[in-house]
Amino acid sequence: MSEVKKARQQLDVRNGIQPAGKQKKKKRRPSKGPAKARSAPPRPAAVKHPSSAEKPNPARRLPSGERVAFPVEDRQRARQAVAVKRKKRRKRNHTLYYMILALFIIVAGVILSLTVFFNIDAIEVEGSSRYTAEEIGAMSGLRLGDNLFRISTGDASDRIINAFAYVDRVEIKRSFPNKLIIAVVEAEPVMSISGSGGYYLVSAAGRILDSGLSEPGENTFIVTGVDLQGYQNGEFIHSDAGQEVETLETINSICTDLGLTNLTRIDLRSVVDIRIFVGDRFRIDIGSVSNLQYKLAFAKEVMEGRLGGSSKGVIDAKQPGSIYFRPEENLSNSSSPASDPSQSGGSNPASEPDSSQASSP
């Protein structure tokens, strides 16, 4: 029976007949509607949103998947930090904007100043009596319509000085918005420097105004011991002419500052035995130029306050702190006084004044 049963089952299988009780189960398809609702995961119940004061804290998901809630204070601090950053960013943007605007205004102002504004409408000349304003203005090279900022005042001054021999100094001033002032200091003869070819007439600034004169200029003092050979009229004496020129400039400047006027002669034949003649009454022997300011100030005080109106002679101021006066009729030929007043007959020592007067007599 078993063999017959097996053969029958094989035949049924071959013919596609399923044995009873073993029919193929049909696959179930997911049903719609309530069945889907049952298969889906349950949703959380709807919750009403609380008020702003009762809102739950926001949360973020960590890399591990866990959600962490932030306190309300952290949220407020975060908002404030964001607001501060935005405010700083706006402030930086405004600052950059104003910087660009200011730069634009400056550039525009410079361009307008060099092209449209501050053009010369008038040129005035001051201090010139020997030359006319038209001559000086023409030699300056400056023209009406030139821009005040684009001209070179130094070059214009040099052109005027080189063109006119009787001009010691020129100062050109801008008078905004559209005026130019040329201030001229004319050269006046102050000293007559003795040379092998005659006398050189020299101004206070050291400019040679004339040369080859047989006699010294009127109202000038004579200078001996300075060699000006090779200099031409109109040139300024420079220090390369020798140490005597520098010494002469120093003496002239200090005498002007002290108000020591009525100079008649300066003897520079020896730079360690310098002699200054004041009128026809005094000769000041100052030795070298060391402590020159003090020596001349002390000598001026002695001449004006300690010697009578009829005194005439030599004032020895070689040693700072002491002055000796020796009456002498012939100032040019008299020898230097002895260092010891007892050895120079008739010497009258003038003691030094107190410290306050000596430092600034």
Coordinates of N, CA, C and O in Angstrom, one line a residue, residues 183-255:
A183 N 57.8 139.4 0.6 CA 58.5 140.3 1.6 C 60.0 140.3 1.3 O 60.7 139.2 1.4
V184 N 60.5 141.5 1.0 CA 61.9 141.6 0.6 C 62.7 142.3 1.7 O 62.2 143.3 2.2
V185 N 63.9 141.8 2.0 CA 64.8 142.5 3.0 C 66.0 142.9 2.1 O 66.8 142.1 1.7
E186 N 66.1 144.2 1.9 CA 67.1 144.8 1.1 C 68.5 144.7 1.8 O 68.5 144.8 3.0
A187 N 69.5 144.6 1.0 CA 70.9 144.6 1.5 C 71.3 146.0 1.8 O 71.3 146.8 0.9
E188 N 71.8 146.2 3.0 CA 72.4 147.5 3.3 C 73.8 147.4 3.7 O 74.2 146.4 4.4
P189 N 74.7 148.2 3.2 CA 76.1 148.1 3.5 C 76.4 148.3 5.0 O 75.9 149.3 5.6
V190 N 77.0 147.3 5.7 CA 77.3 147.4 7.1 C 78.8 147.5 7.4 O 79.2 148.2 8.3
M191 N 79.6 146.7 6.6 CA 81.0 146.7 6.9 C 81.8 146.9 5.6 O 81.3 146.6 4.5
S192 N 83.0 147.4 5.7 CA 84.0 147.5 4.6 C 85.2 146.7 5.0 O 85.9 147.0 5.9
I193 N 85.3 145.6 4.2 CA 86.4 144.6 4.5 C 87.6 145.0 3.6 O 87.5 145.2 2.4
S194 N 88.7 145.2 4.3 CA 89.9 145.7 3.6 C 90.6 144.5 2.9 O 90.8 143.4 3.5
G195 N 91.0 144.7 1.6 CA 91.6 143.7 0.9 C 92.8 144.3 0.1 O 93.0 145.5 0.0
S196 N 93.5 143.4 -0.7 CA 94.6 143.9 -1.5 C 94.2 144.8 -2.6 O 94.9 145.7 -3.0
G197 N 93.0 144.6 -3.1 CA 92.5 145.4 -4.2 C 91.6 146.5 -3.8 O 91.0 147.2 -4.7
G198 N 91.5 146.8 -2.6 CA 90.7 147.9 -2.1 C 89.7 147.3 -1.0 O 89.9 146.3 -0.5
Y199 N 88.6 148.1 -0.9 CA 87.6 147.7 0.1 C 86.4 147.0 -0.5 O 86.0 147.3 -1.6
Y200 N 85.9 146.0 0.2 CA 84.7 145.3 -0.2 C 83.6 145.8 0.6 O 83.6 145.8 1.8
L201 N 82.5 146.2 0.0 CA 81.3 146.7 0.7 C 80.4 145.5 0.9 O 79.9 144.9 0.0
V202 N 80.1 145.1 2.2 CA 79.4 143.9 2.5 C 78.2 144.2 3.4 O 78.3 145.1 4.2
S203 N 77.1 143.5 3.2 CA 75.9 143.7 3.9 C 75.9 142.8 5.2 O 76.9 142.1 5.4
A204 N 74.9 143.0 6.0 CA 74.8 142.2 7.3 C 74.7 140.7 7.0 O 75.1 139.9 7.9
A205 N 74.1 140.3 5.9 CA 74.0 138.9 5.6 C 75.2 138.4 4.9 O 75.3 137.2 4.6
G206 N 76.3 139.2 4.8 CA 77.5 138.7 4.2 C 77.5 138.7 2.7 O 78.3 138.0 2.0
R207 N 76.7 139.6 2.0 CA 76.7 139.7 0.6 C 77.6 140.9 0.1 O 77.5 142.0 0.7
I208 N 78.4 140.6 -0.9 CA 79.3 141.6 -1.4 C 78.5 142.5 -2.3 O 78.0 142.1 -3.4
L209 N 78.4 143.8 -1.9 CA 77.6 144.7 -2.7 C 78.5 145.5 -3.7 O 78.0 145.9 -4.8
D210 N 79.7 145.7 -3.4 CA 80.6 146.4 -4.2 C 82.0 146.0 -3.9 O 82.3 145.5 -2.7
S211 N 83.0 146.3 -4.7 CA 84.4 145.9 -4.5 C 85.3 146.8 -5.2 O 84.9 147.6 -6.1
G212 N 86.6 146.8 -4.8 CA 87.6 147.6 -5.4 C 87.5 149.1 -5.0 O 87.9 150.0 -5.8
L213 N 86.9 149.4 -3.9 CA 86.7 150.8 -3.5 C 88.0 151.3 -2.8 O 88.7 150.6 -2.1
S214 N 88.3 152.5 -3.1 CA 89.5 153.1 -2.6 C 89.3 153.6 -1.1 O 90.3 153.7 -0.4
E215 N 88.1 153.8 -0.7 CA 87.8 154.2 0.7 C 86.7 153.3 1.2 O 85.9 152.8 0.5
P216 N 86.6 153.2 2.5 CA 85.5 152.4 3.1 C 84.2 153.1 2.9 O 84.1 154.3 2.7
G217 N 83.1 152.3 2.9 CA 81.8 152.9 2.7 C 81.3 153.7 3.8 O 81.8 153.6 5.0
E218 N 80.4 154.6 3.5 CA 79.9 155.5 4.6 C 79.1 154.8 5.5 O 78.3 153.9 5.2
N219 N 79.2 155.1 6.8 CA 78.4 154.4 7.9 C 78.7 152.9 8.0 O 77.8 152.1 8.3
T220 N 79.9 152.5 7.7 CA 80.3 151.1 7.9 C 81.5 151.1 8.8 O 82.2 152.0 8.9
F221 N 81.7 149.9 9.4 CA 82.9 149.7 10.1 C 83.9 148.9 9.3 O 83.5 148.1 8.4
I222 N 85.2 149.1 9.6 CA 86.2 148.5 8.8 C 86.6 147.1 9.4 O 86.7 147.0 10.6
V223 N 86.8 146.1 8.6 CA 87.3 144.8 9.0 C 88.6 144.5 8.3 O 88.8 144.6 7.1
T224 N 89.6 144.2 9.1 CA 90.9 143.7 8.6 C 91.2 142.3 9.0 O 90.7 141.8 10.1
G225 N 91.9 141.6 8.2 CA 92.3 140.2 8.5 C 91.4 139.2 7.8 O 91.6 138.0 8.0
V226 N 90.5 139.6 6.9 CA 89.7 138.7 6.1 C 90.0 138.8 4.6 O 90.0 139.9 4.1
D227 N 90.3 137.7 4.0 CA 90.7 137.7 2.6 C 89.5 137.3 1.8 O 89.0 136.1 1.9
L228 N 89.1 138.2 0.9 CA 88.0 137.9 0.0 C 88.4 137.8 -1.5 O 87.6 138.0 -2.4
Q229 N 89.6 137.5 -1.7 CA 90.1 137.5 -3.1 C 89.4 136.3 -3.8 O 89.3 135.2 -3.3
G230 N 88.9 136.6 -5.0 CA 88.2 135.7 -5.8 C 86.6 135.8 -5.7 O 85.9 135.2 -6.6
Y231 N 86.2 136.6 -4.8 CA 84.7 136.8 -4.7 C 84.3 137.9 -5.6 O 85.0 138.9 -5.9
Q232 N 83.1 137.8 -6.2 CA 82.5 138.7 -7.1 C 81.4 139.5 -6.4 O 80.8 139.0 -5.4
N233 N 81.0 140.6 -7.0 CA 79.9 141.4 -6.5 C 78.6 140.5 -6.6 O 78.3 139.8 -7.6
G234 N 77.8 140.6 -5.6 CA 76.5 139.8 -5.5 C 76.6 138.5 -4.9 O 75.6 137.9 -4.5
E235 N 77.8 138.0 -4.6 CA 78.0 136.7 -4.0 C 78.0 136.9 -2.5 O 78.3 137.9 -1.9
F236 N 77.6 135.8 -1.8 CA 77.6 135.7 -0.4 C 78.9 135.1 0.1 O 79.4 134.1 -0.5
I237 N 79.4 135.7 1.2 CA 80.7 135.1 1.7 C 80.3 133.9 2.5 O 79.4 133.8 3.4
H238 N 81.0 132.8 2.2 CA 80.8 131.5 2.9 C 82.0 131.2 3.8 O 83.0 131.9 3.8
S239 N 81.7 130.2 4.7 CA 82.7 129.9 5.7 C 84.0 129.3 5.1 O 85.0 129.3 5.8
D240 N 84.0 128.9 3.8 CA 85.2 128.4 3.2 C 86.2 129.5 3.0 O 87.4 129.2 2.6
A241 N 85.8 130.7 3.2 CA 86.8 131.8 3.1 C 87.8 131.8 4.2 O 88.8 132.6 4.2
G242 N 87.6 131.0 5.3 CA 88.5 131.0 6.4 C 87.8 131.1 7.7 O 86.6 131.5 7.8
Q243 N 88.5 130.8 8.8 CA 87.9 130.9 10.1 C 87.6 132.3 10.5 O 86.6 132.6 11.3
E244 N 88.3 133.3 9.9 CA 88.0 134.7 10.2 C 86.6 135.1 9.8 O 86.0 135.9 10.5
V245 N 86.1 134.5 8.7 CA 84.7 134.9 8.2 C 83.7 134.4 9.3 O 82.8 135.1 9.6
E246 N 83.9 133.2 9.7 CA 82.9 132.7 10.7 C 83.0 133.5 12.0 O 82.0 133.8 12.7
T247 N 84.2 133.9 12.4 CA 84.4 134.7 13.6 C 83.7 136.1 13.4 O 83.1 136.6 14.3
L248 N 83.9 136.6 12.2 CA 83.3 137.9 12.0 C 81.7 137.8 12.0 O 81.1 138.7 12.6
E249 N 81.2 136.8 11.5 CA 79.7 136.6 11.6 C 79.2 136.5 13.0 O 78.2 137.1 13.4
T250 N 80.0 135.8 13.8 CA 79.6 135.6 15.2 C 79.7 136.9 16.0 O 78.8 137.3 16.7
I251 N 80.8 137.7 15.8 CA 80.9 139.0 16.5 C 79.8 139.9 16.1 O 79.2 140.6 16.9
N252 N 79.5 140.0 14.8 CA 78.5 140.9 14.3 C 77.1 140.6 14.8 O 76.3 141.5 15.2
S253 N 76.8 139.3 14.9 CA 75.5 138.8 15.4 C 75.4 139.2 16.9 O 74.3 139.7 17.4
I254 N 76.4 138.9 17.7 CA 76.3 139.2 19.1 C 76.3 140.7 19.4 O 75.5 141.1 20.3
C255 N 77.0 141.5 18.7 CA 77.0 142.9 18.9 C 75.6 143.4 18.6 O 75.1 144.4 19.2

